[in-house]
Amino acid sequence: MTRRLLALALVGAVGCSGLDGGDDQLVALELVLPVVRDVEVGDTLQLTARGLNRDGEPLPVDIAWFTPDNTVWIDATGRLTGLVPGQAGRVQARSGNLRSELVPFRVLPGADTLVMVGPEISQVPVDVAASEPLVARLDTHSPVPPATGTQPLAGRGIIYRIVEPVFPDPSARTVELLPAAALADTVITDASGGPPAPGITVGRIPGVPSPDSAVVEVVAERLSGRLVPGSGRRFVVRFDNP
């Protein structure tokens, strides 16, 4: 999974004033918003707004922020925080008698912990082509109401990477992640929080000697780009060779 990039989009806001004012009169507000309007519980998004005159030129005006909902919080600087998962929260910019439209944001449960499931060290017999599945899951401490407690989190990505041995030339690898047949792969967690079947395994490359062991690192990111606690833990797969 790559770090999520928040590309910016300009969204015009409708005000109450007419467009016949002078160059120093505020006639509209312009909001700068993320293209994807999702925020996890506990994470923040920075919103900005500015005033415009009738020619579309910026004016130095004070901007206030407002939300009518208790699912999000927005402070005086335009920093939006997700509070209640599974619902939307609306925000509005204000300046004088101008009001922007109410802009909705979706609040998602937070990816709070990356958990290793099953043995972290496994052995592959000499006559077996691949390891047992290497299973990790994501847990959230902010489940969608009415659920309570820590729960597995579906629909999020977990990155698996072979970090040992190091293969400067990927085409010369002696082991690989399956079913992707690559040194790195991303799986999307299912309703149980684990990767979908058949799961990620470490397989031998036919016709070449296998290493004594392979180390697979697992990492996950929140929507904000922050690493989920527990990221960086490793599975060790040992190979029996003739």
Tab-separated table of C-alpha atoms in Angstrom, residues 1-193:
chain	number	residue	atom	x	y	z
A	1	MET	CA	0.000	0.000	0.000
A	2	THR	CA	1.415	3.377	-0.925
A	3	ARG	CA	1.109	6.460	1.166
A	4	ARG	CA	-2.220	8.109	0.456
A	5	LEU	CA	-1.784	11.432	-1.359
A	6	LEU	CA	-4.365	14.106	-0.647
A	7	ALA	CA	-4.621	15.960	-3.922
A	8	LEU	CA	-6.349	19.301	-3.531
A	9	ALA	CA	-9.512	20.420	-5.277
A	10	LEU	CA	-10.990	23.912	-5.294
A	11	VAL	CA	-14.651	24.013	-4.352
A	12	GLY	CA	-16.580	27.231	-4.854
A	13	ALA	CA	-18.869	28.306	-2.029
A	14	VAL	CA	-22.024	30.351	-2.414
A	15	GLY	CA	-22.467	33.456	-0.314
A	16	CYS	CA	-25.267	35.895	0.329
A	17	SER	CA	-23.766	39.032	-1.191
A	18	GLY	CA	-24.303	40.122	-4.766
A	19	LEU	CA	-21.498	40.346	-7.287
A	20	ASP	CA	-21.744	44.114	-7.764
A	21	GLY	CA	-19.503	45.059	-4.854
A	22	GLY	CA	-16.174	46.826	-5.111
A	23	ASP	CA	-12.763	45.225	-5.335
A	24	ASP	CA	-12.485	45.260	-1.536
A	25	GLN	CA	-15.905	43.657	-0.912
A	26	LEU	CA	-16.202	40.001	-0.016
A	27	VAL	CA	-18.583	38.225	-2.411
A	28	ALA	CA	-17.643	34.523	-2.135
A	29	LEU	CA	-15.748	31.931	-0.156
A	30	GLU	CA	-13.458	29.343	-1.690
A	31	LEU	CA	-12.653	26.081	0.142
A	32	VAL	CA	-9.606	23.881	-0.387
A	33	LEU	CA	-10.589	20.262	0.288
A	34	PRO	CA	-9.094	16.798	-0.100
A	35	VAL	CA	-10.355	14.891	-3.125
A	36	VAL	CA	-11.180	11.892	-0.905
A	37	ARG	CA	-13.219	13.132	2.045
A	38	ASP	CA	-12.599	10.274	4.469
A	39	VAL	CA	-11.096	10.623	7.928
A	40	GLU	CA	-10.414	7.919	10.500
A	41	VAL	CA	-11.441	8.326	14.125
A	42	GLY	CA	-8.691	10.284	15.883
A	43	ASP	CA	-7.061	11.483	12.661
A	44	THR	CA	-7.225	14.993	11.262
A	45	LEU	CA	-7.568	16.731	7.917
A	46	GLN	CA	-6.505	20.327	7.371
A	47	LEU	CA	-9.082	22.447	5.543
A	48	THR	CA	-8.489	25.961	4.296
A	49	ALA	CA	-10.698	28.691	2.905
A	50	ARG	CA	-10.273	32.211	1.624
A	51	GLY	CA	-12.474	35.127	0.680
A	52	LEU	CA	-12.793	36.376	-2.892
A	53	ASN	CA	-13.867	39.671	-4.415
A	54	ARG	CA	-16.022	40.005	-7.537
A	55	ASP	CA	-12.955	39.477	-9.762
A	56	GLY	CA	-12.050	36.235	-8.015
A	57	GLU	CA	-9.087	37.791	-6.255
A	58	PRO	CA	-8.314	36.808	-2.634
A	59	LEU	CA	-9.162	39.148	0.222
A	60	PRO	CA	-7.602	39.146	3.716
A	61	VAL	CA	-10.672	38.137	5.736
A	62	ASP	CA	-11.190	36.141	8.907
A	63	ILE	CA	-12.563	32.625	8.385
A	64	ALA	CA	-14.614	30.828	11.040
A	65	TRP	CA	-15.449	27.104	10.932
A	66	PHE	CA	-18.648	25.381	11.998
A	67	THR	CA	-20.097	21.875	12.182
A	68	PRO	CA	-23.712	21.021	13.099
A	69	ASP	CA	-22.766	17.402	13.841
A	70	ASN	CA	-21.183	15.597	16.786
A	71	THR	CA	-19.447	13.051	14.540
A	72	VAL	CA	-16.568	15.418	13.755
A	73	TRP	CA	-14.836	18.374	15.369
A	74	ILE	CA	-13.286	21.316	13.546
A	75	ASP	CA	-11.176	23.930	15.320
A	76	ALA	CA	-10.595	27.583	14.550
A	77	THR	CA	-7.739	26.781	12.162
A	78	GLY	CA	-9.832	24.429	9.998
A	79	ARG	CA	-8.374	21.215	11.397
A	80	LEU	CA	-11.041	18.509	11.137
A	81	THR	CA	-10.978	15.516	13.517
A	82	GLY	CA	-13.006	12.318	13.138
A	83	LEU	CA	-14.978	11.382	16.266
A	84	VAL	CA	-17.756	8.845	15.576
A	85	PRO	CA	-17.216	6.040	13.023
A	86	GLY	CA	-19.729	4.880	10.476
A	87	GLN	CA	-21.360	8.265	9.970
A	88	ALA	CA	-20.826	11.516	8.118
A	89	GLY	CA	-19.879	14.866	9.556
A	90	ARG	CA	-20.518	18.195	7.834
A	91	VAL	CA	-18.441	21.357	8.028
A	92	GLN	CA	-18.943	24.906	6.875
A	93	ALA	CA	-16.722	27.962	6.431
A	94	ARG	CA	-18.074	31.373	7.427
A	95	SER	CA	-16.974	34.953	7.055
A	96	GLY	CA	-19.228	37.866	7.877
A	97	ASN	CA	-22.643	37.146	6.369
A	98	LEU	CA	-21.262	34.551	3.932
A	99	ARG	CA	-21.664	30.814	4.463
A	100	SER	CA	-20.211	28.002	2.402
A	101	GLU	CA	-22.223	24.917	1.624
A	102	LEU	CA	-22.148	22.193	4.267
A	103	VAL	CA	-19.452	19.796	3.052
A	104	PRO	CA	-19.784	16.150	4.204
A	105	PHE	CA	-16.898	13.966	5.352
A	106	ARG	CA	-17.133	10.234	6.000
A	107	VAL	CA	-15.796	9.077	9.383
A	108	LEU	CA	-14.221	5.610	9.335
A	109	PRO	CA	-13.120	3.345	12.200
A	110	GLY	CA	-9.447	3.815	12.980
A	111	ALA	CA	-6.881	1.168	12.059
A	112	ASP	CA	-5.424	0.973	15.560
A	113	THR	CA	-3.362	-2.234	15.754
A	114	LEU	CA	-1.679	-4.640	13.348
A	115	VAL	CA	-1.901	-8.121	14.866
A	116	MET	CA	0.057	-11.231	13.876
A	117	VAL	CA	-2.195	-14.294	13.747
A	118	GLY	CA	-0.801	-17.806	14.173
A	119	PRO	CA	2.877	-18.793	14.407
A	120	GLU	CA	5.454	-16.166	13.518
A	121	ILE	CA	8.094	-18.845	12.840
A	122	SER	CA	7.307	-21.727	10.501
A	123	GLN	CA	9.148	-24.593	8.813
A	124	VAL	CA	8.797	-25.735	5.190
A	125	PRO	CA	9.686	-29.425	4.670
A	126	VAL	CA	12.031	-30.320	1.846
A	127	ASP	CA	9.272	-31.743	-0.350
A	128	VAL	CA	6.848	-28.825	0.157
A	129	ALA	CA	6.759	-25.900	-2.277
A	130	ALA	CA	5.444	-23.127	-0.003
A	131	SER	CA	4.833	-22.149	3.594
A	132	GLU	CA	1.557	-22.150	5.431
A	133	PRO	CA	-0.338	-18.824	5.087
A	134	LEU	CA	1.181	-15.878	6.950
A	135	VAL	CA	-1.806	-14.173	8.517
A	136	ALA	CA	-2.033	-10.688	9.984
A	137	ARG	CA	-5.121	-8.621	10.730
A	138	LEU	CA	-6.045	-5.052	11.571
A	139	ASP	CA	-8.019	-4.248	14.718
A	140	THR	CA	-9.956	-1.101	15.537
A	141	HIS	CA	-10.744	0.346	18.946
A	142	SER	CA	-13.557	2.432	17.435
A	143	PRO	CA	-16.084	-0.028	15.990
A	144	VAL	CA	-19.194	1.227	14.263
A	145	PRO	CA	-22.082	1.537	16.770
A	146	PRO	CA	-23.821	-0.424	18.199
A	147	ALA	CA	-20.763	-2.727	18.322
A	148	THR	CA	-18.329	-2.218	21.189
A	149	GLY	CA	-14.812	-3.288	22.080
A	150	THR	CA	-11.869	-4.100	19.829
A	151	GLN	CA	-12.892	-5.618	16.497
A	152	PRO	CA	-11.194	-6.762	13.287
A	153	LEU	CA	-11.238	-4.129	10.572
A	154	ALA	CA	-12.286	-5.044	7.035
A	155	GLY	CA	-11.438	-3.424	3.740
A	156	ARG	CA	-7.971	-2.096	4.594
A	157	GLY	CA	-4.576	-2.976	3.144
A	158	ILE	CA	-1.694	-4.856	4.749
A	159	ILE	CA	1.681	-4.882	2.973
A	160	TYR	CA	3.830	-8.016	3.018
A	161	ARG	CA	7.511	-7.688	2.016
A	162	ILE	CA	10.354	-10.194	1.895
A	163	VAL	CA	13.184	-8.272	3.573
A	164	GLU	CA	15.658	-11.158	3.962
A	165	PRO	CA	17.342	-12.395	1.872
A	166	VAL	CA	17.861	-9.144	-0.021
A	167	PHE	CA	17.546	-9.512	-3.796
A	168	PRO	CA	19.062	-6.486	-5.580
A	169	ASP	CA	17.870	-8.104	-8.792
A	170	PRO	CA	14.272	-9.268	-8.208
A	171	SER	CA	14.493	-11.590	-11.200
A	172	ALA	CA	17.232	-13.514	-9.349
A	173	ARG	CA	15.080	-14.170	-6.283
A	174	THR	CA	15.082	-17.670	-4.816
A	175	VAL	CA	11.822	-17.271	-2.862
A	176	GLU	CA	8.716	-15.183	-3.472
A	177	LEU	CA	5.338	-14.247	-2.064
A	178	LEU	CA	2.436	-16.211	-3.456
A	179	PRO	CA	0.013	-15.911	-5.159
A	180	ALA	CA	1.492	-12.627	-6.464
A	181	ALA	CA	4.846	-14.249	-7.428
A	182	ALA	CA	6.623	-11.115	-6.173
A	183	LEU	CA	8.773	-9.846	-3.320
A	184	ALA	CA	6.001	-7.573	-2.034
A	185	ASP	CA	2.233	-7.723	-2.092
A	186	THR	CA	-0.735	-5.932	-0.542
A	187	VAL	CA	-3.804	-7.784	0.692
A	188	ILE	CA	-7.145	-6.274	1.635
A	189	THR	CA	-8.572	-7.479	4.928
A	190	ASP	CA	-11.876	-9.294	4.801
A	191	ALA	CA	-14.789	-9.220	7.247
A	192	SER	CA	-12.801	-11.252	9.793
A	193	GLY	CA	-9.901	-8.807	9.601
